[in-house]
């Protein structure tokens, strides 16, 4: 059911007030020789060309399902879409420079499983470095209502004595199996994530969120991972 335009505009204003509009492009990849790849990738990102790119992160998957063979995720972030788009041209130029070994290693050791683009709706980039994350790929049928319920739930989540965070992202292109949005819950460790999860899902705030969103959304997939390295972070 569509919401009135003015209600949607107010909701988007709330997003702008509480989150940086970070756009991200990610590739889920299967790496055959992870140590070799990470070594040359680190050399590339620390080269003069790599340092010209937008902030970048390498994540390692910890838990995946049987339909997702990915071992790593490569992501670029920016609040300037033009700079994000420029990454592609810079990476392609590596083929014609002394950085060709990077491209050769990528071709020989990496299978791209999926490529997708999204945008943070409610997220703080300062939390991206937390050491453990669980990602929920969700099909949302009523984005405005889901976001309103999420905003209310997050307000309660943030009042807790916890160093974890919960985020809402929109899938703009690519993705898998009808996923329209991604909810990410981050914590300093898997143990802290699990402890915080078990406590919060029993709370009134989460139960109200679940009741409000269950009729308008379906969880499609759940994965977990941790960051290995960040580059070009100011």
Coordinates of C-alpha atoms in Angstrom, one line a residue:
X1 CA 0.0 0.0 0.0
X2 CA 1.5 3.4 -1.0
X3 CA 1.9 6.1 1.6
X4 CA 0.9 9.7 0.9
X5 CA 3.7 11.7 -0.7
X6 CA 4.1 14.1 2.1
X7 CA 4.6 11.3 4.6
X8 CA 7.3 9.8 2.4
X9 CA 9.0 13.2 2.1
X10 CA 9.0 13.6 5.9
X11 CA 10.5 10.1 6.3
X12 CA 13.2 10.8 3.8
X13 CA 14.0 14.0 5.7
X14 CA 14.4 12.0 8.8
X15 CA 16.9 9.7 7.0
X16 CA 18.9 12.7 5.8
X17 CA 19.0 14.1 9.4
X18 CA 20.2 10.8 10.9
X19 CA 22.5 9.2 8.4
X20 CA 25.1 10.1 5.8
X21 CA 23.9 9.1 2.3
X22 CA 26.7 6.7 1.5
X23 CA 26.4 4.8 -1.8
X24 CA 28.3 1.5 -2.0
X25 CA 29.3 -0.9 -4.8
X26 CA 30.2 -4.4 -3.7
X27 CA 31.3 -7.6 -5.4
X28 CA 30.9 -11.0 -3.7
X29 CA 33.8 -13.1 -4.9
X30 CA 35.2 -16.6 -4.5
X31 CA 39.0 -16.5 -3.9
X32 CA 40.9 -19.6 -4.6
X33 CA 44.2 -18.5 -3.1
X34 CA 43.3 -15.9 -0.4
X35 CA 46.8 -15.2 0.9
X36 CA 48.1 -14.4 -2.5
X37 CA 45.2 -12.3 -3.5
X38 CA 45.2 -10.3 -0.2
X39 CA 48.9 -9.6 -0.7
X40 CA 48.7 -8.2 -4.2
X41 CA 45.4 -6.4 -3.4
X42 CA 47.1 -4.7 -0.5
X43 CA 49.9 -3.6 -2.8
X44 CA 47.5 -2.3 -5.4
X45 CA 45.4 -0.3 -2.9
X46 CA 48.6 1.2 -1.4
X47 CA 49.9 2.2 -4.9
X48 CA 49.5 5.8 -6.2
X49 CA 46.5 4.6 -8.3
X50 CA 44.9 2.8 -5.4
X51 CA 45.2 5.8 -3.1
X52 CA 43.2 7.8 -5.6
X53 CA 40.1 5.6 -5.2
X54 CA 37.3 6.1 -2.8
X55 CA 37.3 4.3 0.6
X56 CA 37.4 0.6 0.2
X57 CA 37.0 -2.5 2.4
X58 CA 37.7 -6.2 2.1
X59 CA 35.4 -8.4 4.1
X60 CA 35.7 -12.1 4.7
X61 CA 32.5 -14.2 4.9
X62 CA 32.2 -16.4 8.0
X63 CA 28.8 -18.0 7.5
X64 CA 27.0 -18.4 4.2
X65 CA 24.3 -20.7 2.8
X66 CA 24.6 -23.5 0.3
X67 CA 23.7 -21.2 -2.6
X68 CA 26.4 -18.6 -1.9
X69 CA 29.9 -19.9 -2.6
X70 CA 31.5 -16.4 -1.9
X71 CA 34.5 -16.3 0.4
X72 CA 35.1 -12.5 0.3
X73 CA 33.4 -9.2 -0.4
X74 CA 35.1 -6.2 -2.0
X75 CA 33.3 -2.9 -1.4
X76 CA 33.8 0.8 -2.3
X77 CA 32.0 3.6 -0.5
X78 CA 31.4 7.2 -1.2
X79 CA 29.0 10.1 -0.6
X80 CA 29.9 11.2 -4.1
X81 CA 28.5 8.9 -6.8
X82 CA 30.8 10.4 -9.5
X83 CA 33.9 9.4 -7.5
X84 CA 32.5 5.9 -7.0
X85 CA 31.9 5.6 -10.7
X86 CA 35.5 6.7 -11.4
X87 CA 36.9 3.7 -9.5
X88 CA 36.0 1.5 -12.5
X89 CA 38.1 3.5 -14.9
X90 CA 41.0 3.6 -12.6
X91 CA 41.0 -0.1 -12.0
X92 CA 40.8 -0.7 -15.7
X93 CA 43.8 1.5 -16.3
X94 CA 45.9 -0.8 -14.1
X95 CA 46.0 -3.2 -17.0
X96 CA 48.2 -0.8 -18.9
X97 CA 50.5 0.1 -16.0
X98 CA 53.1 -1.6 -13.8
X99 CA 50.1 -2.9 -11.8
X100 CA 49.3 -5.5 -14.3
X101 CA 50.2 -8.3 -11.9
X102 CA 47.3 -7.3 -9.7
X103 CA 44.9 -7.7 -12.6
X104 CA 46.5 -11.0 -13.6
X105 CA 46.2 -12.3 -10.0
X106 CA 42.6 -11.2 -9.8
X107 CA 41.7 -13.0 -13.1
X108 CA 43.5 -16.2 -12.1
X109 CA 42.3 -16.4 -8.5
X110 CA 38.9 -14.6 -8.2
X111 CA 35.5 -15.6 -9.5
X112 CA 32.9 -12.9 -9.3
X113 CA 29.7 -14.3 -7.9
X114 CA 27.6 -11.1 -7.9
X115 CA 28.0 -7.3 -8.2
X116 CA 25.5 -4.9 -6.7
X117 CA 25.0 -1.3 -5.7
X118 CA 23.2 0.1 -2.7
X119 CA 22.7 3.1 -0.5
X120 CA 22.7 3.5 3.2
X121 CA 19.4 4.7 4.5
X122 CA 20.2 4.6 8.3
X123 CA 23.8 3.9 9.0
X124 CA 27.0 5.5 10.4
X125 CA 30.1 4.8 8.3
X126 CA 32.1 5.0 11.5
X127 CA 30.6 1.7 12.6
X128 CA 31.6 -0.2 9.5
X129 CA 34.9 -1.3 11.1
X130 CA 33.2 -3.3 13.9
X131 CA 34.7 -6.8 13.8
X132 CA 31.6 -8.9 13.3
X133 CA 28.5 -8.4 11.2
X134 CA 25.4 -10.3 10.3
X135 CA 23.6 -9.3 7.1
X136 CA 19.9 -10.0 6.5
X137 CA 18.8 -9.8 2.9
X138 CA 15.2 -8.8 3.0
X139 CA 12.3 -8.4 0.5
X140 CA 10.3 -5.4 1.6
X141 CA 6.9 -4.9 0.1
X142 CA 6.2 -1.5 1.8
X143 CA 9.5 0.4 2.2
X144 CA 8.0 3.5 3.9
X145 CA 6.2 1.5 6.6
X146 CA 9.2 -0.8 7.1
X147 CA 11.6 2.2 7.5
X148 CA 9.3 3.9 10.0
X149 CA 9.2 0.8 12.1
X150 CA 12.9 0.3 11.8
X151 CA 13.6 3.9 12.9
X152 CA 11.5 3.4 16.0
X153 CA 13.2 0.1 16.8
X154 CA 16.7 1.6 16.3
X155 CA 16.0 4.4 18.7
X156 CA 15.4 1.8 21.4
X157 CA 18.4 -0.2 20.3
X158 CA 20.7 2.8 20.5
X159 CA 19.6 3.5 24.1
X160 CA 21.1 0.2 25.3
X161 CA 24.5 -0.1 26.9
X162 CA 26.1 -1.7 23.8
X163 CA 28.9 -0.9 21.3
X164 CA 26.9 -2.6 18.5
X165 CA 24.8 -1.0 15.9
X166 CA 22.0 -1.8 13.5
X167 CA 21.7 -0.4 9.9
X168 CA 19.2 -0.2 7.1
X169 CA 20.4 -0.2 3.5
X170 CA 18.5 -0.1 0.2
X171 CA 19.6 -2.4 -2.7
X172 CA 19.6 -0.2 -5.9
X173 CA 20.9 -2.7 -8.5
X174 CA 22.0 -6.3 -8.6
X175 CA 21.4 -8.4 -5.5
X176 CA 20.0 -11.9 -5.1
X177 CA 16.7 -13.6 -5.0
X178 CA 14.4 -10.5 -4.7
X179 CA 16.4 -8.8 -2.0
X180 CA 15.4 -5.1 -1.9
X181 CA 16.9 -4.1 1.4
X182 CA 19.7 -5.2 3.8
X183 CA 19.7 -4.9 7.5
X184 CA 23.2 -5.2 9.1
X185 CA 23.8 -5.8 12.8
X186 CA 27.4 -5.1 13.8
X187 CA 29.3 -5.8 17.0
X188 CA 32.9 -5.9 18.2
X189 CA 32.9 -9.7 18.2
X190 CA 30.6 -12.7 17.5
X191 CA 30.2 -13.3 21.2
X192 CA 29.0 -9.7 21.8
X193 CA 26.7 -9.9 18.8
X194 CA 25.1 -13.1 20.0
X195 CA 24.7 -11.8 23.6
X196 CA 23.2 -8.5 22.3
X197 CA 20.9 -10.4 19.9
X198 CA 19.5 -12.7 22.6
X199 CA 18.8 -9.8 24.9
X200 CA 17.3 -7.4 22.3
X201 CA 15.0 -9.8 20.5
X202 CA 13.2 -10.4 23.9
X203 CA 12.6 -6.6 24.3
X204 CA 9.2 -4.9 23.7
X205 CA 10.8 -2.7 21.1
X206 CA 11.9 -5.6 18.9
X207 CA 8.7 -7.5 19.4
X208 CA 6.7 -4.4 18.2
X209 CA 9.1 -4.1 15.2
X210 CA 8.7 -7.8 14.3
X211 CA 4.9 -7.5 14.5
X212 CA 4.8 -4.4 12.3
X213 CA 7.2 -5.7 9.6
X214 CA 6.3 -9.4 9.4
X215 CA 3.3 -8.8 7.1
X216 CA 5.3 -6.5 4.7
X217 CA 8.7 -8.2 4.5
X218 CA 10.4 -11.6 4.2
X219 CA 14.0 -12.5 5.2
X220 CA 15.6 -14.1 2.1
X221 CA 19.1 -14.8 3.2
X222 CA 21.3 -14.4 6.2
X223 CA 25.1 -14.2 6.1
X224 CA 27.9 -13.1 8.5
X225 CA 31.4 -11.8 8.0
X226 CA 34.2 -9.6 9.3
X227 CA 36.4 -6.9 7.8
X228 CA 39.9 -7.7 6.9
X229 CA 41.2 -4.4 5.8
X230 CA 40.1 -0.8 5.1
X231 CA 41.8 1.6 2.7
X232 CA 41.6 5.4 2.0
X233 CA 39.7 6.1 5.2
X234 CA 40.3 9.7 6.3

